[in-house]
Tab-separated table of C-alpha atoms in Angstrom:
chain	number	residue	atom	x	y	z
A	1	SER	CA	-76.640	52.756	-48.786
A	2	GLY	CA	-77.936	49.242	-48.295
A	3	PRO	CA	-77.810	47.251	-45.078
A	4	ARG	CA	-74.422	46.062	-43.948
A	5	ARG	CA	-73.744	42.405	-44.426
A	6	ALA	CA	-72.037	40.500	-41.665
A	7	ILE	CA	-69.283	38.133	-42.696
A	8	GLN	CA	-69.454	35.054	-40.569
A	9	THR	CA	-66.482	32.720	-40.294
A	10	THR	CA	-65.883	29.521	-38.417
A	11	THR	CA	-62.595	27.950	-37.452
A	12	ARG	CA	-62.049	24.355	-36.548
A	13	ALA	CA	-59.617	23.675	-33.755
A	14	VAL	CA	-56.873	21.347	-34.913
A	15	GLU	CA	-54.973	19.403	-32.311
A	16	PRO	CA	-51.240	19.834	-32.879
A	17	THR	CA	-49.325	16.671	-33.654
A	18	LEU	CA	-46.518	16.252	-31.184
A	19	PRO	CA	-43.325	14.594	-32.368
A	20	GLY	CA	-42.323	11.204	-31.064
A	21	PHE	CA	-39.214	10.829	-28.923
A	22	VAL	CA	-36.606	8.078	-29.038
A	23	TYR	CA	-33.599	7.709	-26.726
A	24	VAL	CA	-30.573	5.745	-27.922
A	25	ASP	CA	-27.443	5.073	-25.876
A	26	ALA	CA	-24.526	5.194	-28.311
A	27	ARG	CA	-22.570	2.924	-25.975
A	28	ARG	CA	-25.082	0.186	-26.787
A	29	GLY	CA	-25.764	1.287	-30.352
A	30	SER	CA	-22.418	2.328	-31.790
A	31	THR	CA	-23.037	1.164	-35.367
A	32	ARG	CA	-25.394	2.354	-38.086
A	33	PHE	CA	-27.217	-0.984	-37.940
A	34	ARG	CA	-27.644	-0.785	-34.164
A	35	LEU	CA	-28.841	2.822	-34.291
A	36	TYR	CA	-31.502	2.080	-36.910
A	37	HIS	CA	-32.506	-1.083	-35.056
A	38	ASP	CA	-33.001	0.723	-31.744
A	39	VAL	CA	-35.041	3.535	-33.313
A	40	LEU	CA	-37.209	1.131	-35.311
A	41	SER	CA	-37.793	-1.060	-32.246
A	42	THR	CA	-39.046	1.971	-30.332
A	43	ILE	CA	-41.411	3.433	-32.912
A	44	GLY	CA	-42.749	0.171	-34.342
A	45	ASP	CA	-45.132	-2.416	-32.945
A	46	ASP	CA	-43.529	-5.460	-34.551
A	47	PRO	CA	-40.300	-7.024	-33.257
A	48	VAL	CA	-37.207	-6.164	-35.284
A	49	PRO	CA	-34.934	-9.137	-36.040
A	50	GLU	CA	-31.368	-9.061	-34.764
A	51	HIS	CA	-30.035	-11.239	-37.562
A	52	GLY	CA	-30.845	-12.016	-41.171
A	53	ILE	CA	-31.503	-8.404	-42.114
A	54	GLY	CA	-29.092	-5.890	-43.598
A	55	THR	CA	-28.487	-2.284	-42.652
A	56	ASP	CA	-29.965	-0.976	-45.915
A	57	GLU	CA	-33.122	-3.017	-45.392
A	58	LEU	CA	-33.410	-1.641	-41.867
A	59	ALA	CA	-33.009	1.863	-43.277
A	60	ASP	CA	-35.869	1.253	-45.740
A	61	LYS	CA	-38.137	-0.023	-42.960
A	62	LEU	CA	-37.255	2.982	-40.813
A	63	ARG	CA	-38.021	5.398	-43.669
A	64	GLU	CA	-41.408	3.772	-44.100
A	65	GLY	CA	-42.048	3.916	-40.358
A	66	VAL	CA	-41.331	7.632	-40.006
A	67	ARG	CA	-43.074	8.503	-43.290
A	68	THR	CA	-46.442	7.218	-42.069
A	69	GLY	CA	-46.189	8.497	-38.490
A	70	PRO	CA	-45.373	11.723	-36.670
A	71	ASP	CA	-41.936	13.288	-36.881
A	72	ILE	CA	-39.378	11.784	-34.521
A	73	VAL	CA	-36.810	13.394	-32.248
A	74	VAL	CA	-33.936	10.932	-31.790
A	75	ALA	CA	-31.660	11.741	-28.840
A	76	VAL	CA	-28.360	9.865	-29.061
A	77	ASP	CA	-26.469	9.927	-25.774
A	78	HIS	CA	-22.716	9.509	-25.170
A	79	THR	CA	-21.528	10.477	-28.638
A	80	ASN	CA	-17.865	11.285	-29.289
A	81	GLU	CA	-16.459	8.763	-26.843
A	82	PRO	CA	-13.595	6.482	-27.933
A	83	GLU	CA	-16.016	3.571	-28.361
A	84	THR	CA	-18.905	5.527	-29.907
A	85	PRO	CA	-19.499	7.415	-33.179
A	86	ASP	CA	-18.994	11.155	-33.297
A	87	ALA	CA	-21.896	13.582	-33.538
A	88	THR	CA	-21.328	14.346	-37.222
A	89	THR	CA	-21.529	10.648	-38.100
A	90	VAL	CA	-24.721	10.160	-36.084
A	91	VAL	CA	-26.359	13.147	-37.782
A	92	ASP	CA	-25.353	11.805	-41.204
A	93	TRP	CA	-26.787	8.376	-40.428
A	94	LEU	CA	-30.118	9.783	-39.270
A	95	SER	CA	-30.325	12.440	-41.981
A	96	ASP	CA	-29.998	9.665	-44.544
A	97	ILE	CA	-33.407	8.387	-43.419
A	98	GLY	CA	-35.154	11.604	-44.445
A	99	GLY	CA	-36.565	14.830	-43.121
A	100	HIS	CA	-38.939	13.274	-40.582
A	101	ILE	CA	-36.153	12.698	-38.030
A	102	SER	CA	-34.563	15.425	-35.914
A	103	PRO	CA	-31.297	14.199	-34.354
A	104	VAL	CA	-30.089	15.427	-30.970
A	105	CYS	CA	-26.566	14.450	-29.893
A	106	LEU	CA	-25.473	14.469	-26.262
A	107	GLY	CA	-21.891	14.354	-25.055
A	108	ARG	CA	-19.382	15.824	-22.631
A	109	ASP	CA	-17.375	17.900	-25.109
A	110	PRO	CA	-18.560	21.302	-26.397
A	111	PRO	CA	-19.155	21.461	-30.171
A	112	ASP	CA	-16.080	23.568	-30.913
A	113	ALA	CA	-13.853	21.042	-29.136
A	114	ILE	CA	-14.942	18.302	-31.538
A	115	GLU	CA	-15.076	20.502	-34.644
A	116	TRP	CA	-18.850	20.206	-34.985
A	117	GLU	CA	-21.242	22.981	-35.939
A	118	PRO	CA	-24.778	22.018	-34.835
A	119	ASP	CA	-27.824	24.117	-35.675
A	120	GLU	CA	-28.370	24.692	-31.956
A	121	SER	CA	-26.430	23.813	-28.821
A	122	VAL	CA	-27.431	23.685	-25.152
A	123	ALA	CA	-24.858	23.558	-22.345
A	124	PHE	CA	-25.616	21.821	-19.038
A	125	GLU	CA	-23.692	23.082	-16.042
A	126	PRO	CA	-22.550	20.768	-13.203
A	127	TYR	CA	-25.048	20.273	-10.383
A	128	ARG	CA	-25.075	23.017	-7.810
A	129	ARG	CA	-24.163	21.651	-4.421
A	130	HIS	CA	-27.589	21.875	-2.801
A	131	VAL	CA	-29.224	20.300	-5.863
A	132	LEU	CA	-26.750	17.416	-5.805
A	133	VAL	CA	-27.448	16.930	-2.097
A	134	GLU	CA	-31.170	16.633	-2.857
A	135	LEU	CA	-30.514	14.179	-5.684
A	136	LEU	CA	-28.253	11.998	-3.540
A	137	THR	CA	-30.721	12.081	-0.651
A	138	SER	CA	-33.476	10.864	-2.962
A	139	ARG	CA	-31.337	8.080	-4.434
A	140	CYS	CA	-30.102	6.955	-1.030
A	141	SER	CA	-33.628	6.817	0.403
A	142	THR	CA	-34.531	4.444	-2.429
A	143	GLY	CA	-31.386	2.332	-2.646
A	144	LEU	CA	-30.152	2.122	0.949
A	145	GLY	CA	-31.690	1.110	4.251
A	146	ARG	CA	-33.190	3.646	6.595
A	147	ASP	CA	-30.527	5.856	8.224
A	148	ALA	CA	-27.760	3.944	6.419
A	149	ILE	CA	-26.067	7.229	5.558
A	150	SER	CA	-26.301	10.549	7.372
A	151	HIS	CA	-27.139	13.915	5.876
A	152	ASP	CA	-23.695	15.198	6.857
A	153	GLN	CA	-22.079	12.340	4.937
A	154	ILE	CA	-24.168	13.139	1.877
A	155	ARG	CA	-23.076	16.760	2.108
A	156	GLU	CA	-19.440	15.654	2.417
A	157	VAL	CA	-19.705	13.525	-0.727
A	158	SER	CA	-21.489	16.317	-2.579
A	159	GLU	CA	-18.727	18.773	-1.729
A	160	TRP	CA	-16.033	16.300	-2.796
A	161	ALA	CA	-17.795	15.431	-6.078
A	162	ASP	CA	-17.912	19.099	-7.132
A	163	GLY	CA	-21.173	18.796	-9.064
A	164	ASP	CA	-20.506	15.391	-10.673
A	165	ALA	CA	-23.425	13.069	-9.882
A	166	HIS	CA	-21.635	10.023	-11.332
A	167	ASP	CA	-18.673	10.395	-8.982
A	168	ALA	CA	-20.914	11.087	-5.996
A	169	LEU	CA	-23.129	8.053	-6.599
A	170	ALA	CA	-20.108	5.824	-7.240
A	171	ALA	CA	-18.512	6.954	-3.972
A	172	ILE	CA	-21.686	6.285	-1.969
A	173	ALA	CA	-22.156	2.901	-3.642
A	174	GLY	CA	-18.562	2.021	-2.804
A	175	ALA	CA	-19.080	3.129	0.787
A	176	ALA	CA	-22.198	0.960	1.058
A	177	ILE	CA	-20.288	-2.026	-0.336
A	178	SER	CA	-17.499	-1.471	2.195
A	179	ALA	CA	-20.003	-1.312	5.054
A	180	GLU	CA	-21.855	-4.407	3.851
A	181	ARG	CA	-18.645	-6.429	3.631
A	182	ALA	CA	-17.824	-5.438	7.209
A	183	GLY	CA	-21.284	-6.438	8.419
A	184	ALA	CA	-22.184	-2.861	9.367
A	185	SER	CA	-25.750	-1.578	9.014
A	186	THR	CA	-24.667	2.028	8.511
A	187	ILE	CA	-21.931	3.693	6.494
A	188	ARG	CA	-19.043	4.522	8.826
A	189	PRO	CA	-16.456	7.256	8.206
A	190	THR	CA	-13.943	4.599	7.134
A	191	ASP	CA	-16.454	3.225	4.629
A	192	LEU	CA	-17.047	6.664	3.172
A	193	ASP	CA	-13.305	7.211	2.867
A	194	ALA	CA	-12.960	3.851	1.106
A	195	GLY	CA	-15.769	4.672	-1.310
A	196	ILE	CA	-14.278	8.051	-2.186
A	197	GLU	CA	-10.765	6.638	-2.532
A	198	GLU	CA	-11.925	4.121	-5.155
A	199	VAL	CA	-13.296	6.827	-7.481
A	200	PRO	CA	-10.440	8.363	-9.514
A	201	LYS	CA	-10.599	12.081	-10.239
A	202	PRO	CA	-10.521	12.905	-13.030
A	203	GLY	CA	-11.919	9.562	-14.028
A	204	VAL	CA	-13.987	7.668	-16.557
A	205	ALA	CA	-17.717	6.998	-16.268
A	206	LEU	CA	-18.472	3.465	-15.131
A	207	GLY	CA	-21.031	3.201	-17.917
A	208	ARG	CA	-18.220	3.096	-20.482
A	209	VAL	CA	-16.765	0.040	-18.770
A	210	LEU	CA	-20.134	-1.686	-18.440
A	211	ALA	CA	-20.755	-1.237	-22.172
A	212	LEU	CA	-17.602	-3.147	-23.150
A	213	SER	CA	-17.713	-6.703	-24.450
A	214	GLU	CA	-17.773	-9.500	-21.880
A	215	SER	CA	-14.193	-10.507	-22.674
A	216	ARG	CA	-12.865	-6.990	-22.086
A	217	ARG	CA	-14.844	-6.607	-18.881
A	218	ARG	CA	-13.330	-9.893	-17.739
A	219	LEU	CA	-9.778	-8.656	-18.364
A	220	LEU	CA	-10.455	-5.440	-16.450
A	221	TYR	CA	-11.995	-7.434	-13.604
A	222	GLU	CA	-8.944	-9.673	-13.398
A	223	LEU	CA	-6.670	-6.625	-13.495
A	224	VAL	CA	-8.377	-4.747	-10.653
A	225	SER	CA	-8.570	-7.963	-8.597
A	226	LEU	CA	-4.807	-8.555	-8.705
A	227	PRO	CA	-2.717	-8.112	-5.554
A	228	GLU	CA	-0.527	-5.027	-5.585
A	229	ASP	CA	2.648	-7.021	-6.315
A	230	ASP	CA	1.114	-8.578	-9.421
A	231	ARG	CA	0.241	-5.122	-10.720
A	232	ALA	CA	3.746	-3.762	-10.266
A	233	SER	CA	4.370	-3.875	-14.020
A	234	VAL	CA	2.444	-4.516	-17.216
A	235	SER	CA	4.441	-7.704	-17.801
A	236	ALA	CA	3.651	-9.104	-14.357
A	237	ALA	CA	-0.031	-8.216	-14.695
A	238	THR	CA	-0.463	-9.744	-18.152
A	239	GLU	CA	1.299	-12.983	-17.210
A	240	THR	CA	-0.858	-13.406	-14.107
A	241	ILE	CA	-4.101	-12.544	-15.897
A	242	ALA	CA	-3.345	-14.941	-18.766
A	243	SER	CA	-2.835	-17.753	-16.237
A	244	ARG	CA	-6.307	-17.330	-14.723
A	245	PRO	CA	-8.763	-20.174	-15.541
A	246	ALA	CA	-11.464	-17.719	-16.658
A	247	VAL	CA	-9.148	-16.148	-19.262
A	248	ASP	CA	-8.630	-18.069	-22.506
A	249	LEU	CA	-6.093	-15.689	-24.036
A	250	SER	CA	-2.332	-15.633	-24.404
A	251	ALA	CA	-0.245	-13.164	-22.426
A	252	SER	CA	0.569	-11.240	-25.618
A	253	THR	CA	-3.131	-10.894	-26.455
A	254	VAL	CA	-3.934	-9.779	-22.908
A	255	ARG	CA	-1.179	-7.178	-23.143
A	256	ARG	CA	-2.459	-5.898	-26.496
A	257	VAL	CA	-6.054	-5.559	-25.261
A	258	LEU	CA	-4.988	-3.806	-22.060
A	259	TYR	CA	-2.921	-1.352	-24.083
A	260	GLU	CA	-5.953	-0.711	-26.300
A	261	LEU	CA	-8.036	-0.008	-23.193
A	262	ALA	CA	-5.316	2.363	-22.018
A	263	ASP	CA	-5.344	4.132	-25.384
A	264	ALA	CA	-9.120	4.508	-24.960
A	265	GLY	CA	-8.558	6.246	-21.623
A	266	LEU	CA	-9.901	3.514	-19.333
A	267	LEU	CA	-6.447	2.828	-17.905
A	268	ASP	CA	-3.422	5.017	-17.244
A	269	ARG	CA	0.075	3.814	-18.088
A	270	VAL	CA	2.390	5.049	-15.352
A	271	THR	CA	6.162	4.649	-15.319
A	272	VAL	CA	7.165	2.869	-12.125
A	273	SER	CA	10.939	3.266	-12.202
A	274	GLN	CA	13.754	4.627	-14.272
A	275	SER	CA	15.755	2.165	-16.292
A	276	HIS	CA	19.448	2.682	-17.023
A	277	GLY	CA	19.396	0.080	-19.757
A	278	LYS	CA	18.066	0.280	-23.259
A	279	GLY	CA	14.378	0.332	-24.085
A	280	ARG	CA	11.314	1.836	-22.497
A	281	PRO	CA	11.178	2.023	-18.680
A	282	PRO	CA	8.723	-0.443	-17.099
A	283	SER	CA	5.206	0.812	-16.509
A	284	ARG	CA	2.058	-0.261	-14.696
A	285	LEU	CA	-1.630	0.133	-15.489
A	286	ILE	CA	-3.850	2.237	-13.213
A	287	PRO	CA	-7.664	2.006	-13.599
A	288	ARG	CA	-9.445	5.306	-14.225
A	289	PHE	CA	-12.917	4.068	-13.222
A	290	PRO	CA	-14.579	3.209	-9.867
A	291	THR	CA	-13.002	-0.186	-9.193
A	292	LEU	CA	-14.833	-1.117	-5.989
A	293	VAL	CA	-18.258	-0.713	-7.581
A	294	PHE	CA	-17.105	-2.416	-10.789
A	295	ARG	CA	-15.859	-5.509	-8.941
A	296	GLU	CA	-19.094	-5.763	-6.985
A	297	LEU	CA	-21.237	-5.500	-10.112
A	298	PHE	CA	-19.144	-8.106	-11.904
A	299	ASP	CA	-19.480	-10.530	-8.984
A	300	ARG	CA	-23.260	-10.200	-8.883
A	301	PRO	CA	-25.129	-13.220	-10.346
A	302	SER	CA	-27.276	-10.822	-12.404
A	303	TRP	CA	-24.247	-9.545	-14.358
A	304	PRO	CA	-25.071	-9.832	-18.099
A	305	ALA	CA	-23.103	-12.476	-19.980
């Protein structure tokens, strides 16, 4: 037989193309227009106009942008809240752009609770206590003065929060506000108690309140700033709020908006007494979000208009 021939091959290494990543907060981008605008602003180099352009035109520009670039993973946070679109709607909006976008929806409810069947689902468990302690220690070292809060106090908050970082951070922020108002350089036990007391459990994330329109934030601010007597009933609260110089709304409009906020879960309607007459017993409105931190943020000059 003849000599064996060697077959020589060469391969060229090809660098894999990694997908792009875009984060969108559904609280800030709750419409199809806003979602497309936020994604296009992230992946493009040119500024995207806020006005004078329609949703369909934005969709066309986004299709062109993803067609000529790498595939995009779009993570949409806080879906399925009363003020935000549900996961199915978000997926439909992004799927309409084409196959170059992979949507990821994040929310607090499991898929079966919202009648959604995603291709894949990942569950995140609450923080374990020691992990939450480490997280709070890191945040406090950045946001508070040296030795402003003790390690034992951080552990106490972590135990109370039961794995919820939002509640823990809100309680510590409230405690720091209480200490600052008293002129103290460290968080005292009374300050920590005050911070914890102002975080309802179960409650609503402060981010939902901060994402509301300015007019609705104003009404909530006026509500939580009322003396206890003026919050004794919905009628008393609405009349007092409507009389405030910063509120340019009638009492009936204030009442309607507050009821809408209650329907959205930001306020609780609680019956205050039994009535022997006709009609519904009087009720009062109880905030379900961290009020001490909210008032402080609203009073800050940097609060967005």
